[in-house]
CSV table of N, CA, C and O in Angstrom, one decimal:
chain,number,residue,atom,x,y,z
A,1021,UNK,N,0.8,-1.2,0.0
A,1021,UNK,CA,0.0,0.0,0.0
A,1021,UNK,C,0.9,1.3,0.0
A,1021,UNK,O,2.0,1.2,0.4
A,1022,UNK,N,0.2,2.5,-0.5
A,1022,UNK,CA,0.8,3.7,-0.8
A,1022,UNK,C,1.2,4.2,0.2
A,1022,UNK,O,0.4,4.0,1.1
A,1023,UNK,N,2.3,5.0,0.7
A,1023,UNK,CA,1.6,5.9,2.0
A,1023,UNK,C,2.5,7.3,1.8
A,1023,UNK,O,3.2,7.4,0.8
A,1024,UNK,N,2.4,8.2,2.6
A,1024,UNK,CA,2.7,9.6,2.3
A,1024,UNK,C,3.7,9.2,2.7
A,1024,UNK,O,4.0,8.0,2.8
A,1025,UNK,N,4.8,10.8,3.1
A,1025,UNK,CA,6.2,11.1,3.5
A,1025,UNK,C,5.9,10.5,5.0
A,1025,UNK,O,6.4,9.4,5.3
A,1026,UNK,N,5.0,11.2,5.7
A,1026,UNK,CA,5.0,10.6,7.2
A,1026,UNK,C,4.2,9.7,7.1
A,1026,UNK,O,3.3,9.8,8.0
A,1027,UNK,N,4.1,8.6,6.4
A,1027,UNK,CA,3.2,7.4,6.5
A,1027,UNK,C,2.1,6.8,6.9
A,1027,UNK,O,1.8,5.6,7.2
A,1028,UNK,N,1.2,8.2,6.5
A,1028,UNK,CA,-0.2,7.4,6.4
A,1028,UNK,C,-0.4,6.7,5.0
A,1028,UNK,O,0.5,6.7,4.2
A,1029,UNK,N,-1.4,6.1,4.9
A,1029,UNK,CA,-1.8,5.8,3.5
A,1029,UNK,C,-2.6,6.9,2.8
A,1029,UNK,O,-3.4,7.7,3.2
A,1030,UNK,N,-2.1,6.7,1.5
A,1030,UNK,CA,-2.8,7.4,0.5
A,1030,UNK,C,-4.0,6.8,-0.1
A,1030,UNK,O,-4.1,5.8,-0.8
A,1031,UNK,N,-4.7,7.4,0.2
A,1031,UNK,CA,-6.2,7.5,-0.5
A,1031,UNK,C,-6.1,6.9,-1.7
A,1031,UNK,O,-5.5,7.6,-2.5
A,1032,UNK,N,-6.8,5.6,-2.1
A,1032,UNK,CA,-6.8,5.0,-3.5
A,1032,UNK,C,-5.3,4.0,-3.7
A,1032,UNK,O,-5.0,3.3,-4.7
A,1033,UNK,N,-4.5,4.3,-2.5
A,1033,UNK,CA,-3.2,3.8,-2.6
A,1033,UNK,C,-3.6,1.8,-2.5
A,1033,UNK,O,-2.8,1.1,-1.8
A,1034,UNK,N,-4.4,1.3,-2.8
A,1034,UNK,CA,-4.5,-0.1,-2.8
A,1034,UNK,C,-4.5,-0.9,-3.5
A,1034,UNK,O,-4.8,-2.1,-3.3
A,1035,UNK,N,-4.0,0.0,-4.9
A,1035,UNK,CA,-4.5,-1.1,-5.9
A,1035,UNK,C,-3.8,-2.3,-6.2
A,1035,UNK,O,-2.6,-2.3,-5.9
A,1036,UNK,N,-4.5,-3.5,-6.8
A,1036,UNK,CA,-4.0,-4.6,-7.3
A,1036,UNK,C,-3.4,-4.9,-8.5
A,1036,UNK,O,-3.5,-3.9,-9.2
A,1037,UNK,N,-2.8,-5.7,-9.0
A,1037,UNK,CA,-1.8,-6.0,-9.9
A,1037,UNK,C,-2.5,-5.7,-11.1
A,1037,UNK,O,-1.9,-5.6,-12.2
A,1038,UNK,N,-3.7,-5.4,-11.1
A,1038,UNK,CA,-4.5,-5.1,-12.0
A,1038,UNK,C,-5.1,-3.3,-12.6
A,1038,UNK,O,-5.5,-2.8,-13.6
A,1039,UNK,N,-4.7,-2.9,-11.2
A,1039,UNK,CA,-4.9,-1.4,-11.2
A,1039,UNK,C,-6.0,-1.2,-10.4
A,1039,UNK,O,-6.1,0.0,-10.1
A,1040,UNK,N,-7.2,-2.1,-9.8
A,1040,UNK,CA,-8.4,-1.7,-9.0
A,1040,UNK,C,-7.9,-1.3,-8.0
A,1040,UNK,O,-6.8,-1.6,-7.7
A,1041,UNK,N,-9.0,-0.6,-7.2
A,1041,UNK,CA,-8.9,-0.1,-5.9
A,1041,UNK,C,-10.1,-0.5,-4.8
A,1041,UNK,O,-11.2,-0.1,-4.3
A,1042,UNK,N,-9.0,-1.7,-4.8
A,1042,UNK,CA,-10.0,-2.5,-3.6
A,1042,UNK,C,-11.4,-1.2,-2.6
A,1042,UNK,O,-12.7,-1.1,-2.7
A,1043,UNK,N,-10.3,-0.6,-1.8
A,1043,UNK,CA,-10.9,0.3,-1.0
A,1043,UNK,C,-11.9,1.2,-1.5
A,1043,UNK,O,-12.7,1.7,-0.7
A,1044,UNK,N,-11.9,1.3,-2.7
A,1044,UNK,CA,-13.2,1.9,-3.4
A,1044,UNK,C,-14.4,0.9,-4.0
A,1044,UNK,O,-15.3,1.3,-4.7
A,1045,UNK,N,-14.2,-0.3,-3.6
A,1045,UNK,CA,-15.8,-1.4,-4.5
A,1045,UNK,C,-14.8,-2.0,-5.6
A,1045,UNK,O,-15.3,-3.1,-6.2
A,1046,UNK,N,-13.3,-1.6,-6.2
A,1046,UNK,CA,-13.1,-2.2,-7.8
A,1046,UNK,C,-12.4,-3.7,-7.3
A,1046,UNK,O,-11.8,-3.9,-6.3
A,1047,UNK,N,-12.8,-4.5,-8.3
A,1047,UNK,CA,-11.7,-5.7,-8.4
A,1047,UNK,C,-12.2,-5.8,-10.2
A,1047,UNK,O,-13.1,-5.3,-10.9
A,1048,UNK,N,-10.9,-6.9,-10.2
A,1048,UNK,CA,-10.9,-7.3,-11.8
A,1048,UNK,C,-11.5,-8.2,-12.2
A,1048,UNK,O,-11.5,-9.2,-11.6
A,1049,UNK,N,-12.2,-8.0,-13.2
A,1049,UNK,CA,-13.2,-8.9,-13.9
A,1049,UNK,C,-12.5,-9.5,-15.4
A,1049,UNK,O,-12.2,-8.9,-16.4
A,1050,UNK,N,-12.5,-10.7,-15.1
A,1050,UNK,CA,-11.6,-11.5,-16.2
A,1050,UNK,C,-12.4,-11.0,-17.0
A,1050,UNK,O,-12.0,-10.0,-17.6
A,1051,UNK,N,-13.6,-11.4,-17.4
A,1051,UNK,CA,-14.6,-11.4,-18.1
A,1051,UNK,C,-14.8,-10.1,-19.2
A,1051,UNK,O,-14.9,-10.2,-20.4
A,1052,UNK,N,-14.7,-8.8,-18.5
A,1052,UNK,CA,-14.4,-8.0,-18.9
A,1052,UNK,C,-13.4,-7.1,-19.2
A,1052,UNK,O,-13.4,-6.1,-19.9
A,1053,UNK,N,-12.4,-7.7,-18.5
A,1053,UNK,CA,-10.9,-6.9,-19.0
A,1053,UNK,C,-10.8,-5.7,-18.7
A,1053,UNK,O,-10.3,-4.8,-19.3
A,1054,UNK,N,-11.4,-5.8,-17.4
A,1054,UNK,CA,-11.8,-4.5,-16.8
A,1054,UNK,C,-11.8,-4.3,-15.1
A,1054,UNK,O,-11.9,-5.4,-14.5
A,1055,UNK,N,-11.7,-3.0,-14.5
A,1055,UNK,CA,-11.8,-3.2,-12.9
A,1055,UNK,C,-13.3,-3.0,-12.9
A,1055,UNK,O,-13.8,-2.2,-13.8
A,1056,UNK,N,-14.2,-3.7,-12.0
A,1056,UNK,CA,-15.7,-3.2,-12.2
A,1056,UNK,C,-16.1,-2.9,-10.4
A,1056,UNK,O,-15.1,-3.1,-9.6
A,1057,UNK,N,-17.3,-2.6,-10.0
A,1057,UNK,CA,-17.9,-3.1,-8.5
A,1057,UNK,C,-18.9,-3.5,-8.9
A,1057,UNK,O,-19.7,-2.8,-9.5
A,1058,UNK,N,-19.1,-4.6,-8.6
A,1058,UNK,CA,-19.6,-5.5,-8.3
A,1058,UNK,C,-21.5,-5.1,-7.7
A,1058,UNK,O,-22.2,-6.1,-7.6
A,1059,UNK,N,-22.0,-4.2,-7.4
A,1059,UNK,CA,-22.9,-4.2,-6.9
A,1059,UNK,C,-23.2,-2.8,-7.9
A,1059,UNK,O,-24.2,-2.2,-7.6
A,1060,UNK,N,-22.6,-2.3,-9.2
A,1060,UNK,CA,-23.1,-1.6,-10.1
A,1060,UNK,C,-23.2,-2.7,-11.5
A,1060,UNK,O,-24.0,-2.8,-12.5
A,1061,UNK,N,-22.1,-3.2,-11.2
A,1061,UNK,CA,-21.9,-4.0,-13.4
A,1061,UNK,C,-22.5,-5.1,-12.8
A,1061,UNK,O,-23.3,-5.7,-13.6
A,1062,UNK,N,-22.6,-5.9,-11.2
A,1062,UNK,CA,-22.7,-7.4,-11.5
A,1062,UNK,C,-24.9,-7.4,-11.2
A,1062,UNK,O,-25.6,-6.5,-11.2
A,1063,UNK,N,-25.2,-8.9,-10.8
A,1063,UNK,CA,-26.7,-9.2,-10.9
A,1063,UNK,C,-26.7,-9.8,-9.5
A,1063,UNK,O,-26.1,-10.9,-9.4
A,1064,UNK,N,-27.2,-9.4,-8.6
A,1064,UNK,CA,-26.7,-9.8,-7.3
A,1064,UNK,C,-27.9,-11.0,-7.1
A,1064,UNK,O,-29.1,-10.8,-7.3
A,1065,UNK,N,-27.2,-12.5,-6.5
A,1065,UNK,CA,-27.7,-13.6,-6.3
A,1065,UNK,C,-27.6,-13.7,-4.6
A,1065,UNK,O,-26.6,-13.6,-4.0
A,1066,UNK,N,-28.9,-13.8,-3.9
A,1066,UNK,CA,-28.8,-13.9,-2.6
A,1066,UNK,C,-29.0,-15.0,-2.1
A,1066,UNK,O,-29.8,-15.6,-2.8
A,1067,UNK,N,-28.7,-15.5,-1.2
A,1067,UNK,CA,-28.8,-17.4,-0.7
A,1067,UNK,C,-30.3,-17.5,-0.4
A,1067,UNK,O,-31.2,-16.8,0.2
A,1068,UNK,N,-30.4,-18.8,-1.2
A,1068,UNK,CA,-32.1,-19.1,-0.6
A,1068,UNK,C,-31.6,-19.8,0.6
A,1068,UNK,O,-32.1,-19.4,1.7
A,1069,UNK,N,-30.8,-20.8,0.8
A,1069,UNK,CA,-30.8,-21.8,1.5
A,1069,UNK,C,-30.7,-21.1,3.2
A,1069,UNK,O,-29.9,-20.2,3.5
A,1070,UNK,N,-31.7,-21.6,4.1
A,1070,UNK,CA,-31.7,-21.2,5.8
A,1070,UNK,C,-30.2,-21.2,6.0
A,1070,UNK,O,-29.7,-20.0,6.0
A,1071,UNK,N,-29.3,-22.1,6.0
A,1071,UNK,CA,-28.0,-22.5,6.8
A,1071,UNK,C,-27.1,-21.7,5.8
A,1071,UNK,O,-25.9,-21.7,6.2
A,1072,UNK,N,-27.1,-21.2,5.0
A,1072,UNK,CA,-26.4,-19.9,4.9
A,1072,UNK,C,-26.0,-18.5,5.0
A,1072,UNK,O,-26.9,-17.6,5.2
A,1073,UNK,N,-24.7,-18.1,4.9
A,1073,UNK,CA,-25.0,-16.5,6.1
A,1073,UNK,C,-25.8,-16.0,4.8
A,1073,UNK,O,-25.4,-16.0,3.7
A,1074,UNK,N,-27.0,-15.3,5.5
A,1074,UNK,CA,-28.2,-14.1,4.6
A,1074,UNK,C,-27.3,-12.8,4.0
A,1074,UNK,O,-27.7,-12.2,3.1
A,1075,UNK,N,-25.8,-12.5,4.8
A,1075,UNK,CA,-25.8,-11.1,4.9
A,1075,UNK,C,-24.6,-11.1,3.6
A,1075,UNK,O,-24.1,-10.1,3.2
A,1076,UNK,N,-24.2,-12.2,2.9
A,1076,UNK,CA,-23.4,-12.2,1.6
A,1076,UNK,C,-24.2,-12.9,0.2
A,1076,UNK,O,-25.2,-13.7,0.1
A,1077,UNK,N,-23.5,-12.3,-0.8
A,1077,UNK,CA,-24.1,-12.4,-1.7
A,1077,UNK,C,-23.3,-12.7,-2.9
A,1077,UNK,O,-22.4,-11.9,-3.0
A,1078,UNK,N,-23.4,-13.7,-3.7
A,1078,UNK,CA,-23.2,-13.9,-4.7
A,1078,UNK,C,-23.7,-12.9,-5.9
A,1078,UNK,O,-24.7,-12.3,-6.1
A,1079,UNK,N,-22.4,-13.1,-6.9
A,1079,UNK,CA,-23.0,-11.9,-8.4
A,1079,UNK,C,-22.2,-12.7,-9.5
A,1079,UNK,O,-21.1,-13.2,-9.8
A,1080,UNK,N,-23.6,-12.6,-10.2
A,1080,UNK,CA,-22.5,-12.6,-12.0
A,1080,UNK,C,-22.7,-12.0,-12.6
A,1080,UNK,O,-23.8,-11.5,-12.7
A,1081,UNK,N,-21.7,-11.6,-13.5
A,1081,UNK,CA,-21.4,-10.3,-14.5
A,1081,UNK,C,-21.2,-11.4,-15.9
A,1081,UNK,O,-20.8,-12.5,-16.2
A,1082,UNK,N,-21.8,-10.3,-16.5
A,1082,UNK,CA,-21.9,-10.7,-18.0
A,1082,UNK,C,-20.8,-9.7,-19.2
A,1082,UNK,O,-20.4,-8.7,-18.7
A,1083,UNK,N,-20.6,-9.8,-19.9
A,1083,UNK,CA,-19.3,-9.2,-20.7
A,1083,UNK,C,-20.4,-7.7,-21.8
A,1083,UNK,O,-19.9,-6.7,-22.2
A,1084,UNK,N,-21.9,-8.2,-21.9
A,1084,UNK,CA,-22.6,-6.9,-22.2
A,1084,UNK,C,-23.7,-7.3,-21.9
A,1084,UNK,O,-23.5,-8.3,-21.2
A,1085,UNK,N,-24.9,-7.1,-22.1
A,1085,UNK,CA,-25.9,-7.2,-21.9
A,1085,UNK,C,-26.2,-7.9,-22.9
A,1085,UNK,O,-27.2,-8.6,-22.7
A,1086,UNK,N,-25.7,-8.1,-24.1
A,1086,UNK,CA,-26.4,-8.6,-25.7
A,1086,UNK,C,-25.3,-9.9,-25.6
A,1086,UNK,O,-25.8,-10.9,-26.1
A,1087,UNK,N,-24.0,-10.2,-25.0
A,1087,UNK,CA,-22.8,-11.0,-24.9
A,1087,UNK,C,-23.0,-11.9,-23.3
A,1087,UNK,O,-22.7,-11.6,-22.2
A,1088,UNK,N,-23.8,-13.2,-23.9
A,1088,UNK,CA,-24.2,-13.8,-22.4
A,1088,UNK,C,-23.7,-15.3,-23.0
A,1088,UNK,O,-24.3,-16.2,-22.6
A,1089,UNK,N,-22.5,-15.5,-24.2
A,1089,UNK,CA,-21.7,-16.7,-24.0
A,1089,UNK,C,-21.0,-17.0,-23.0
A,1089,UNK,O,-20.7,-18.2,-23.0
A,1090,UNK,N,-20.5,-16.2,-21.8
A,1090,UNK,CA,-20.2,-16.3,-21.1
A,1090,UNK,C,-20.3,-15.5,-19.5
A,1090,UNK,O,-20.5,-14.4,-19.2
A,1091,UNK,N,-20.2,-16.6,-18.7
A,1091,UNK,CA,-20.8,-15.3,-17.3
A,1091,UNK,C,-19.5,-15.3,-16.7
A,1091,UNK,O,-18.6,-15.9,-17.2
A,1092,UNK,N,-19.5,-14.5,-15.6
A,1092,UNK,CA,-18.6,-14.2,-14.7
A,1092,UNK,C,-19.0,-14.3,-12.9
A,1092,UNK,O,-19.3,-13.4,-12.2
A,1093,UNK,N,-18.8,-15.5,-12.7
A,1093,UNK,CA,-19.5,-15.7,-11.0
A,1093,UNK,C,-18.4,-15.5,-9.9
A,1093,UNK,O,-17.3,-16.0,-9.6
A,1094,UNK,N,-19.0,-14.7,-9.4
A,1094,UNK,CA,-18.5,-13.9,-8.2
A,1094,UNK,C,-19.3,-14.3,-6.6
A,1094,UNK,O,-20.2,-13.8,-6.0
A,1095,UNK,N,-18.2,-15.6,-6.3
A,1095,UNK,CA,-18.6,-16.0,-4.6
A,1095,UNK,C,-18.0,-15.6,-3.6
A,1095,UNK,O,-16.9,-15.3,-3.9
A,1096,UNK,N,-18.2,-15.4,-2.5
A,1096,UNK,CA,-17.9,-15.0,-1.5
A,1096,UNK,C,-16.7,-15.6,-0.9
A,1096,UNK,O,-17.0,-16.8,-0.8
A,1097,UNK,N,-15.3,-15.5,-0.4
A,1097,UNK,CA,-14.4,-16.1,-0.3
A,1097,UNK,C,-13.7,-16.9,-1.1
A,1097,UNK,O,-12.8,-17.6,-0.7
A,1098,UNK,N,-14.3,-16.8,-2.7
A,1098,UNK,CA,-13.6,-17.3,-3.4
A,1098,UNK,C,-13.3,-16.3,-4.9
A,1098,UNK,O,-14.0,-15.3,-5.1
A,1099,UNK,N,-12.4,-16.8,-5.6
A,1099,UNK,CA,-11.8,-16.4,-6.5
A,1099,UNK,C,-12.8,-16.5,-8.0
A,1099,UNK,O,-13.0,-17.6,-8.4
A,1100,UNK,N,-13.3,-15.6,-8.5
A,1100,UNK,CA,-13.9,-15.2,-9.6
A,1100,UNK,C,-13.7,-16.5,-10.1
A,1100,UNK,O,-12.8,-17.2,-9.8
A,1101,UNK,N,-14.8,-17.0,-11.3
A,1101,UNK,CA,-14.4,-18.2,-12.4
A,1101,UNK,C,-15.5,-17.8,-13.2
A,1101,UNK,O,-16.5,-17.2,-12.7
A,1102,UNK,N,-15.4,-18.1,-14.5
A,1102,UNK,CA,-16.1,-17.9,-15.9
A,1102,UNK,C,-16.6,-19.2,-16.4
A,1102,UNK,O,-15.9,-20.1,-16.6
A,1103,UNK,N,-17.9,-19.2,-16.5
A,1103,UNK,CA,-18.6,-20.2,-16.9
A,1103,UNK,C,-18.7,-19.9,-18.3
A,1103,UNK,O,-18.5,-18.7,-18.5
A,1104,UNK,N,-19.2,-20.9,-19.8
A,1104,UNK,CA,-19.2,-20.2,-20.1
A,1104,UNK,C,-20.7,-21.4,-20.6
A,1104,UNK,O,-20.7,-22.5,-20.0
A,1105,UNK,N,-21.7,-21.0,-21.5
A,1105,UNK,CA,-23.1,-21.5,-21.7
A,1105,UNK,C,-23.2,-22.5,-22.4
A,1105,UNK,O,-22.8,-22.5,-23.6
A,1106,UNK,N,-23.7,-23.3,-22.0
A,1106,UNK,CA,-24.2,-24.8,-22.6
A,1106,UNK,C,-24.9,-24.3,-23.7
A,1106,UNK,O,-25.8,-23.4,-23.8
A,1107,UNK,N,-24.4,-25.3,-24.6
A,1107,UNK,CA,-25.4,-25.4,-26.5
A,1107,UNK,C,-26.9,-25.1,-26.5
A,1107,UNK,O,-27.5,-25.1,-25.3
A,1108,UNK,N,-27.4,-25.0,-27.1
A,1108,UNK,CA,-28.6,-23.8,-27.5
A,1108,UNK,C,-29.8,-25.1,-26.6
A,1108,UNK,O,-30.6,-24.4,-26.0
A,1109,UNK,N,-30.1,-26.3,-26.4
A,1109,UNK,CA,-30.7,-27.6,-26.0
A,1109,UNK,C,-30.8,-27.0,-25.1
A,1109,UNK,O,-32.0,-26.9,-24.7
A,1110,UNK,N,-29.8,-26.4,-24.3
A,1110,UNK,CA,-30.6,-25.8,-22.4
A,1110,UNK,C,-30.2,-24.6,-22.4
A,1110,UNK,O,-29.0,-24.3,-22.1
A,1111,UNK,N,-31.0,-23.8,-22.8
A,1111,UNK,CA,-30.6,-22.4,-22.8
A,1111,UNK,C,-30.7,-21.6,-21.7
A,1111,UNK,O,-31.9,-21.8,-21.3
A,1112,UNK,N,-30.1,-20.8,-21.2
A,1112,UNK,CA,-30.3,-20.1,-20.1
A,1112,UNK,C,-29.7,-20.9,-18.9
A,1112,UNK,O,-30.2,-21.0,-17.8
A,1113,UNK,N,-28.0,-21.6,-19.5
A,1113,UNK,CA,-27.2,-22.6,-18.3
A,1113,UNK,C,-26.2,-22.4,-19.1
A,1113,UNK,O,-26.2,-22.3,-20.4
A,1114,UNK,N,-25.2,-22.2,-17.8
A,1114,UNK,CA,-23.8,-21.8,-17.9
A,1114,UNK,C,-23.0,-22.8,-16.9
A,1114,UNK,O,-23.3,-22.7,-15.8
A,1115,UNK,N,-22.3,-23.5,-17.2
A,1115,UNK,CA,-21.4,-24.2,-16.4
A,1115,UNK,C,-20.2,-24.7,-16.6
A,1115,UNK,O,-19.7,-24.5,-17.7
A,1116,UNK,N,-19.2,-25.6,-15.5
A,1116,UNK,CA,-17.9,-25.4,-15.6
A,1116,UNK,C,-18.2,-26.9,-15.0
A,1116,UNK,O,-19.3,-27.4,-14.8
A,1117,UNK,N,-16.9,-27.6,-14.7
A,1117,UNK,CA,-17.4,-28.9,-14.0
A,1117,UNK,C,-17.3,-28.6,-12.8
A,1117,UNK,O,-17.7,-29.7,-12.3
A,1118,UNK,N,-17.0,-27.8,-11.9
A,1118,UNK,CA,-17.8,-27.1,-10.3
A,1118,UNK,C,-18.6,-26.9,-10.3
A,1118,UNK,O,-19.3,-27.6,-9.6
A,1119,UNK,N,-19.3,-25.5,-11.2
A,1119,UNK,CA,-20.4,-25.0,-11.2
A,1119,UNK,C,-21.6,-25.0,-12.0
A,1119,UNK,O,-21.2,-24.9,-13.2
A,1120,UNK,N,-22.9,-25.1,-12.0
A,1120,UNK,CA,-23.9,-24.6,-12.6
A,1120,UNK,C,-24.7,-23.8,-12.2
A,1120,UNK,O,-25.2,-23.7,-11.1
A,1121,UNK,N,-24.8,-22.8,-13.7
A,1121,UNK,CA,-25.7,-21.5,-13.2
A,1121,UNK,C,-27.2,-21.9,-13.9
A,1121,UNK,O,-27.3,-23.0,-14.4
A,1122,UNK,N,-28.2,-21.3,-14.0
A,1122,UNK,CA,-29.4,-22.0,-14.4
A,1122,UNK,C,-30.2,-20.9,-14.3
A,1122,UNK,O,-30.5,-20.6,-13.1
A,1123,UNK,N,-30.8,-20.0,-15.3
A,1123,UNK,CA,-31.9,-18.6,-15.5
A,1123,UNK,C,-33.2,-19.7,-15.7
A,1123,UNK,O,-33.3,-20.7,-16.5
A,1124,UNK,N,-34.2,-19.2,-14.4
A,1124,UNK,CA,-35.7,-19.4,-13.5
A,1124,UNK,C,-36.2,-18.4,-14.6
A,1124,UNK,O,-35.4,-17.4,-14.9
A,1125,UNK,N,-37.2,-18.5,-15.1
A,1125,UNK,CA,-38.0,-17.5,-15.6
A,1125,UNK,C,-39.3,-17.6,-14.4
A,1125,UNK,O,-40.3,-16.9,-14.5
C-alpha cells in the first residue's frame, strides 16, 4: 500500500496487480478486462438456503448485456471463475465442471 512522507496511507493507494482499488468497490473482472464493483456492473444472487449466512451475496457479470456466451461468478471467499453457456438444447445454463448457473423465468 501507498503511504505519504509521514506514513499514512494514500487514498486510492490499494491497488492490485490489475490497477483496482480494492478500498473503493473495484476488483478485476476477467470477463471483462476491466476493474468493475460488483454491486453496479454485476446481478446480485442472494442465498435461498436457511443455513447460509443471509448477509453475503453472490454476483454474476456478463461481458454486455447482448454478450451472455459467457458469465462471470462472483462467490464470497472465493476467487472469480467464468462459466461459459451450454449449447442452444438448455438455454439459459452456464457451467464449468464445479459450477452450474441455471436462469428461472
Amino acid at each position: 500500500n501507498a503511504q505519504t512522507p509521514d506514513g499514512t496511507p494514500t487514498v486510492g493507494g490499494d491497488r492490485d496487480k490489475h490497477g483496482c482499488i480494492g478500498s473503493a468497490g473495484y476488483q478485476w473482472s476477467e470477463l471483462r478486462g476491466e476493474c468493475i464493483r460488483l454491486f453496479e456492473a454485476g446481478i446480485r444472487l442472494d442465498p435461498k438456503a436457511k443455513d447460509l449466512n443471509q448477509t453475503t451475496s453472490a454476483f454474476i457479470v456478463f461481458k454486455s448485456m447482448d454478450a451472455d456466451a459467457k458469465v462471470e461468478l462472483f462467490l464470497p471467499g472465493e476467487k472469480a471463475v467464468v462459466l461459459p453457456k451450454v449449447g442452444k438444447g438448455d438455454a439459459g445454463t452456464w457451467k464449468n465442471k464445479k459450477y452450474v448457473l441455471k436462469q428461472f423465468l
